[in-house]
Amino acid sequence: MKQFFLKNALPAIIAIVILTISTKAEACTRVVYKGPNGTIVTARSMDFSMEIPANLWQFPRGIKREGQTGTNTVKWTSKYGSIVVSSWDIAVSDGMNEKGLNANMLWLSNSKYPPFEKDGNTKGLAVSLWAQYALDNFATVKEAVEQFRKEEFVVVTDFIPGTDKYTTIHLSLSDPTGDNAILEYVNGKLVIHHDPSYTVMTNDPIFEEQLAINEYWKEIPGKIFLPGTNRAADRFVRASYYIDAIPQTDNTRVAVASVFSVIRNCSVPYGISTEGFPNLSTTRWRIVADQKNMVYYFEDALSPNAVWVDFKNLDFSQSTGKVKKLSLDKQQVYAGETSDKFVVTKPFVFQGI
């Protein structure tokens, strides 16, 4: 055992340390489970170094939106209704639309966005709306990727209001067919990784390097050794191993519980901080999206239980559907299915530039 570890695991650990030693990234994890009979479940954790108040919102079809980048901005009307998680009620960090498309925004400090000119020829989309744009407009990952590849606009970012944190994120998409895509801005260029096998994403390094690290660890049996720190590379390896190790079942109760257990395993215990790495951070909340049965689960780290929303109880129609909110930002406690607890609310304003 000792010889196996020294020969096989140590080089990977050194490589991971080199890749992460200079990284100051907010720590999040996203993973997709593929079970039998079309069972697809996506989970993510939101880890952040400061409080990041979250609320659940129900958006109907037919909402007119713009990219919040001034006069030179993309505009659209939402085709699909969605349930989303807001951050500070200025951005959408996660959500699922009525077609089962799931969008997750995770921190990527290596992001470098293209320049944006308010009076230029290319339209802009504020980063706060990136996930919502996908949920509003696309039914599948393939459809979203085809449109994003046209690069009819660029994502524009700025500092989180009242902080010195410059918003740098990448976007993951999954759908009920099991398709996946990761979108990143690397050196000012949009890079899209599109393949059903891309079931795990964490933070830094860029996704291409995450895949390379994971390839090494595939040669080391997970039953013998798995990296255990809260760094992004370690969480990527653990999520990749456990999402395949849990029961492969179409029993919804077992599948959802198993996926919850994986994302909890990749979470950072509440109140934990790592000396020298102040931005490897406490898990604030988690979601699990059952894309086969259309149920969206939310678990706050400070709440005694998870809540969920069954889409069959929602009205997303343009004529009768309304913007509604389930307030969670003051540690409100709910239990079970909560679609009837949403309250008609004026929609929040997305942060722009």
Coordinates of C-alpha atoms in Angstrom, one line a residue:
M1 CA 0.0 0.0 0.0
K2 CA 2.7 2.4 1.0
Q3 CA 4.8 1.7 -2.1
F4 CA 1.7 2.0 -4.3
F5 CA 0.9 5.4 -2.8
L6 CA 4.5 6.7 -3.2
K7 CA 4.8 5.6 -6.7
N8 CA 1.4 6.5 -8.1
A9 CA -0.3 9.2 -5.9
L10 CA 2.6 11.4 -4.9
P11 CA 3.3 12.9 -8.4
A12 CA -0.4 13.7 -8.8
I13 CA -0.5 15.5 -5.4
I14 CA 2.6 17.5 -6.4
A15 CA 0.9 18.5 -9.7
I16 CA -2.2 19.5 -7.9
V17 CA -0.4 21.6 -5.4
I18 CA 1.5 23.4 -8.2
L19 CA -1.7 24.1 -10.0
T20 CA -3.6 25.4 -7.0
I21 CA -0.9 27.0 -4.8
S22 CA -1.4 30.5 -6.4
T23 CA -5.2 30.1 -6.9
K24 CA -7.6 32.2 -4.9
A25 CA -10.9 30.9 -6.1
E26 CA -14.3 30.6 -4.5
A27 CA -14.9 26.9 -4.1
C28 CA -17.9 25.3 -5.8
T29 CA -18.6 21.9 -7.2
R30 CA -21.0 20.7 -9.9
V31 CA -21.7 17.0 -10.8
V32 CA -24.2 15.2 -13.0
Y33 CA -25.6 11.7 -12.3
K34 CA -26.7 9.4 -15.1
G35 CA -28.8 6.5 -14.0
P36 CA -30.9 3.9 -15.9
N37 CA -34.1 4.8 -17.7
G38 CA -33.3 8.4 -18.3
T39 CA -32.5 9.3 -14.7
I40 CA -30.5 12.5 -14.9
V41 CA -29.7 14.5 -11.8
T42 CA -27.4 17.6 -11.5
A43 CA -26.1 18.9 -8.2
R44 CA -23.9 21.8 -7.2
S45 CA -22.6 23.5 -4.1
M46 CA -22.1 27.2 -3.6
D47 CA -19.0 27.9 -1.6
F48 CA -18.2 31.5 -0.8
S49 CA -15.9 33.4 1.5
M50 CA -18.7 35.7 2.7
E51 CA -22.5 35.6 3.2
I52 CA -24.2 35.3 -0.2
P53 CA -28.0 35.6 0.5
A54 CA -30.0 33.4 -1.8
N55 CA -33.7 33.3 -2.7
L56 CA -35.7 31.1 -5.0
W57 CA -37.5 32.8 -7.9
Q58 CA -40.2 31.5 -10.3
F59 CA -40.0 33.3 -13.7
P60 CA -42.7 32.7 -16.3
R61 CA -42.4 32.8 -20.1
G62 CA -42.6 36.1 -21.9
I63 CA -40.4 38.3 -19.7
K64 CA -38.6 41.0 -21.7
R65 CA -35.0 41.3 -20.7
E66 CA -31.8 43.1 -21.7
G67 CA -28.2 42.4 -21.0
Q68 CA -27.7 45.4 -18.7
T69 CA -24.6 46.8 -20.6
G70 CA -26.0 50.1 -21.6
T71 CA -27.4 50.9 -25.0
N72 CA -25.1 48.4 -26.7
T73 CA -26.8 45.3 -25.2
V74 CA -28.4 42.1 -26.2
K75 CA -32.2 41.9 -25.8
W76 CA -34.6 39.0 -25.7
T77 CA -38.0 37.7 -24.5
S78 CA -37.9 34.5 -22.4
K79 CA -39.2 31.4 -24.2
Y80 CA -39.2 29.2 -21.2
G81 CA -40.2 29.6 -17.5
S82 CA -37.6 28.7 -14.8
I83 CA -36.9 28.3 -11.2
V84 CA -33.6 30.0 -10.2
V85 CA -31.4 30.8 -7.2
S86 CA -30.5 34.4 -6.9
S87 CA -27.4 35.8 -5.3
W88 CA -28.0 39.1 -3.3
D89 CA -31.0 39.4 -5.7
I90 CA -28.7 41.0 -8.3
A91 CA -27.7 37.8 -10.2
V92 CA -28.8 34.2 -11.0
S93 CA -26.2 31.6 -9.9
D94 CA -28.2 28.5 -10.7
G95 CA -31.5 27.3 -12.1
M96 CA -33.6 24.9 -14.1
N97 CA -36.1 25.7 -16.8
E98 CA -39.3 24.0 -17.7
K99 CA -37.5 21.9 -20.4
G100 CA -35.1 20.5 -17.8
L101 CA -32.1 22.5 -18.9
N102 CA -29.9 23.2 -15.8
A103 CA -27.5 26.1 -15.6
N104 CA -24.8 26.5 -13.0
M105 CA -22.4 29.4 -12.5
L106 CA -19.1 28.6 -10.7
W107 CA -16.1 30.8 -9.9
L108 CA -13.1 30.6 -12.2
S109 CA -10.5 33.1 -11.2
N110 CA -8.5 32.3 -14.4
S111 CA -11.3 33.8 -16.5
K112 CA -10.3 36.6 -18.8
Y113 CA -13.1 38.3 -20.6
P114 CA -12.8 40.0 -24.0
P115 CA -12.8 43.8 -24.1
F116 CA -16.2 45.5 -24.4
E117 CA -17.0 48.8 -26.0
K118 CA -20.3 50.4 -25.1
D119 CA -20.3 52.1 -28.5
G120 CA -18.8 49.1 -30.4
N121 CA -20.2 46.6 -32.9
T122 CA -20.5 43.7 -30.5
K123 CA -23.4 43.6 -28.0
G124 CA -22.9 42.9 -24.3
L125 CA -24.5 40.6 -21.7
A126 CA -23.8 41.3 -18.0
V127 CA -22.3 38.2 -16.3
S128 CA -25.2 38.4 -13.8
L129 CA -27.5 37.3 -16.6
W130 CA -25.4 34.6 -18.3
A131 CA -27.2 31.6 -16.7
Q132 CA -30.6 33.3 -17.0
Y133 CA -30.0 33.9 -20.7
A134 CA -29.5 30.2 -21.2
L135 CA -32.5 29.2 -19.2
D136 CA -34.7 31.7 -21.0
N137 CA -33.8 30.8 -24.5
F138 CA -32.8 27.1 -24.8
A139 CA -34.4 23.7 -24.3
T140 CA -31.2 21.6 -24.8
V141 CA -27.5 21.9 -24.3
K142 CA -27.0 21.3 -28.1
E143 CA -29.3 24.2 -28.9
A144 CA -27.5 26.5 -26.4
V145 CA -24.0 25.5 -27.7
E146 CA -24.9 26.2 -31.3
Q147 CA -26.2 29.6 -30.4
F148 CA -23.3 30.6 -28.1
R149 CA -20.8 29.5 -30.8
K150 CA -22.1 32.3 -33.0
E151 CA -20.7 34.8 -30.4
E152 CA -23.3 37.4 -31.2
F153 CA -22.5 39.1 -27.9
V154 CA -19.7 39.0 -25.2
V155 CA -20.2 38.5 -21.5
V156 CA -19.2 41.6 -19.6
T157 CA -18.2 41.5 -15.9
D158 CA -17.5 43.9 -13.0
F159 CA -16.8 43.9 -9.3
I160 CA -19.4 42.5 -6.9
P161 CA -21.0 45.7 -5.5
G162 CA -19.4 46.9 -2.3
T163 CA -16.5 44.4 -2.5
D164 CA -13.0 44.1 -4.1
K165 CA -14.1 40.8 -5.8
Y166 CA -14.0 41.0 -9.6
T167 CA -16.6 38.5 -10.9
T168 CA -14.9 35.7 -12.8
I169 CA -17.0 32.7 -13.5
H170 CA -17.6 29.8 -15.9
L171 CA -21.0 28.3 -16.9
S172 CA -22.0 24.7 -17.0
L173 CA -25.1 23.4 -18.7
S174 CA -26.9 20.0 -18.6
D175 CA -30.2 18.6 -19.9
P176 CA -32.5 15.6 -19.5
T177 CA -30.7 13.7 -22.3
G178 CA -27.5 13.7 -20.3
D179 CA -25.7 16.2 -22.5
N180 CA -23.2 18.6 -20.9
A181 CA -21.3 21.7 -21.8
I182 CA -18.8 24.0 -20.0
L183 CA -18.4 27.6 -21.2
E184 CA -15.3 29.6 -20.2
Y185 CA -13.6 32.8 -21.2
V186 CA -9.9 32.0 -21.5
N187 CA -7.4 34.7 -22.6
G188 CA -10.3 36.8 -23.9
K189 CA -11.8 34.0 -26.0
L190 CA -14.9 31.9 -25.5
V191 CA -14.0 28.3 -25.1
I192 CA -16.8 25.7 -25.2
H193 CA -16.3 22.1 -24.0
H194 CA -19.3 20.1 -25.2
D195 CA -19.6 16.4 -24.5
P196 CA -22.0 14.2 -22.5
S197 CA -19.0 12.9 -20.6
Y198 CA -18.3 16.3 -19.0
T199 CA -20.3 15.5 -15.8
V200 CA -18.0 17.2 -13.2
M201 CA -16.8 20.8 -12.9
T202 CA -15.2 22.7 -10.1
N203 CA -13.2 26.0 -10.1
D204 CA -9.6 26.6 -11.1
P205 CA -7.7 25.6 -13.1
I206 CA -9.5 25.9 -16.5
F207 CA -11.6 22.9 -17.5
E208 CA -9.1 21.5 -19.9
E209 CA -6.6 21.2 -17.0
Q210 CA -9.2 19.8 -14.7
L211 CA -9.7 16.9 -17.2
A212 CA -6.0 16.3 -17.4
I213 CA -5.7 16.0 -13.6
N214 CA -8.6 13.6 -13.4
E215 CA -7.1 11.4 -16.1
Y216 CA -4.1 10.8 -13.9
W217 CA -6.3 9.9 -10.9
K218 CA -8.3 7.4 -13.0
E219 CA -5.3 5.1 -12.8
I220 CA -5.4 5.1 -9.0
P221 CA -8.3 3.1 -7.5
G222 CA -10.6 5.3 -5.6
K223 CA -11.1 2.5 -3.0
I224 CA -7.4 2.8 -2.2
F225 CA -6.8 6.5 -2.2
L226 CA -8.7 9.8 -2.9
P227 CA -7.4 13.3 -2.4
G228 CA -9.2 14.9 0.5
T229 CA -8.6 18.6 0.7
N230 CA -11.1 21.3 -0.1
R231 CA -9.1 22.5 -3.1
A232 CA -10.9 22.5 -6.5
A233 CA -8.7 19.8 -8.1
D234 CA -9.3 17.4 -5.1
R235 CA -13.0 18.0 -5.2
F236 CA -13.1 17.3 -8.9
V237 CA -11.5 13.9 -8.4
R238 CA -13.8 12.9 -5.5
A239 CA -16.9 14.0 -7.4
S240 CA -15.8 12.1 -10.5
Y241 CA -15.2 8.9 -8.4
Y242 CA -18.3 9.0 -6.2
I243 CA -20.8 9.9 -8.9
D244 CA -20.0 6.6 -10.6
A245 CA -19.6 4.6 -7.4
I246 CA -23.1 5.3 -5.9
P247 CA -26.0 3.1 -6.8
Q248 CA -27.0 3.2 -10.5
T249 CA -30.8 3.2 -10.1
D250 CA -34.0 4.8 -11.4
N251 CA -35.5 4.8 -7.9
T252 CA -35.9 8.5 -7.6
R253 CA -35.7 8.5 -3.8
V254 CA -32.4 6.6 -3.8
A255 CA -30.9 8.5 -6.8
V256 CA -31.6 11.9 -5.3
A257 CA -30.3 10.9 -1.9
S258 CA -27.2 9.4 -3.4
V259 CA -26.5 12.6 -5.4
F260 CA -27.0 14.7 -2.3
S261 CA -24.5 12.6 -0.5
V262 CA -21.9 13.2 -3.3
I263 CA -22.3 16.9 -3.3
R264 CA -22.1 17.0 0.5
N265 CA -18.9 15.0 0.3
C266 CA -17.5 17.6 -1.9
S267 CA -18.6 20.5 0.3
V268 CA -16.6 22.5 2.7
P269 CA -17.8 22.2 6.4
Y270 CA -19.5 25.4 7.7
G271 CA -17.0 27.9 9.2
I272 CA -13.9 26.1 7.8
S273 CA -11.1 28.3 6.6
T274 CA -7.7 27.2 5.2
E275 CA -4.7 29.1 6.4
G276 CA -3.0 30.8 3.4
F277 CA -6.1 30.1 1.2
P278 CA -8.8 32.5 2.4
N279 CA -11.0 31.9 -0.6
L280 CA -11.3 28.2 -0.2
S281 CA -14.6 28.7 1.5
T282 CA -17.6 27.5 3.5
T283 CA -20.4 25.8 1.6
R284 CA -23.4 28.2 1.8
W285 CA -26.0 26.2 -0.1
R286 CA -26.5 23.2 -2.4
I287 CA -29.0 22.3 -5.1
V288 CA -30.0 19.0 -6.6
A289 CA -32.0 19.1 -9.9
D290 CA -34.0 16.0 -10.9
Q291 CA -34.2 16.6 -14.6
K292 CA -36.3 13.5 -15.3
N293 CA -39.1 14.2 -12.8
M294 CA -38.6 18.0 -12.9
V295 CA -38.1 18.6 -9.2
Y296 CA -35.6 21.2 -8.0
Y297 CA -34.2 20.7 -4.5
F298 CA -32.4 23.5 -2.4
E299 CA -30.5 23.0 0.8
D300 CA -29.2 25.9 2.9
A301 CA -26.2 25.0 5.1
L302 CA -27.9 26.8 8.0
S303 CA -31.3 25.2 7.6
P304 CA -32.3 21.9 9.3
N305 CA -33.7 20.5 6.1
A306 CA -33.9 20.7 2.3
V307 CA -36.9 22.2 0.4
W308 CA -38.0 21.4 -3.1
V309 CA -40.2 22.6 -5.9
D310 CA -42.2 20.2 -8.1
F311 CA -42.6 21.8 -11.6
K312 CA -45.9 20.1 -12.2
N313 CA -47.3 22.5 -9.5
L314 CA -46.1 25.6 -11.3
D315 CA -47.7 27.9 -13.9
F316 CA -45.1 29.3 -16.3
S317 CA -47.6 30.6 -18.9
Q318 CA -47.2 34.1 -20.1
S319 CA -50.8 35.0 -19.7
T320 CA -51.4 33.8 -16.1
G321 CA -47.9 33.0 -14.8
K322 CA -46.4 35.6 -12.4
V323 CA -43.0 36.3 -11.0
K324 CA -42.9 34.7 -7.6
K325 CA -40.3 34.5 -4.8
L326 CA -39.5 32.1 -2.0
S327 CA -37.6 34.1 0.5
L328 CA -34.6 32.3 2.0
D329 CA -32.2 35.1 2.7
K330 CA -33.1 35.5 6.4
Q331 CA -32.8 31.9 7.3
Q332 CA -36.5 31.2 6.9
V333 CA -37.4 27.6 7.6
Y334 CA -39.6 25.5 5.3
A335 CA -40.2 21.8 4.9
G336 CA -40.8 19.6 1.9
E337 CA -42.5 20.7 -1.3
T338 CA -42.8 24.5 -1.3
S339 CA -44.4 25.6 -4.5
D340 CA -47.4 27.0 -2.6
K341 CA -45.1 29.1 -0.4
F342 CA -43.9 31.3 -3.3
V343 CA -45.3 34.9 -3.2
V344 CA -46.0 37.2 -6.1
T345 CA -43.1 39.7 -6.1
K346 CA -41.7 42.4 -8.2
P347 CA -38.7 40.9 -10.0
F348 CA -35.2 42.0 -8.9
V349 CA -33.0 44.1 -11.2
F350 CA -29.9 42.3 -12.5
Q351 CA -26.6 44.0 -11.8
G352 CA -25.2 45.6 -14.9
I353 CA -22.2 47.8 -15.8

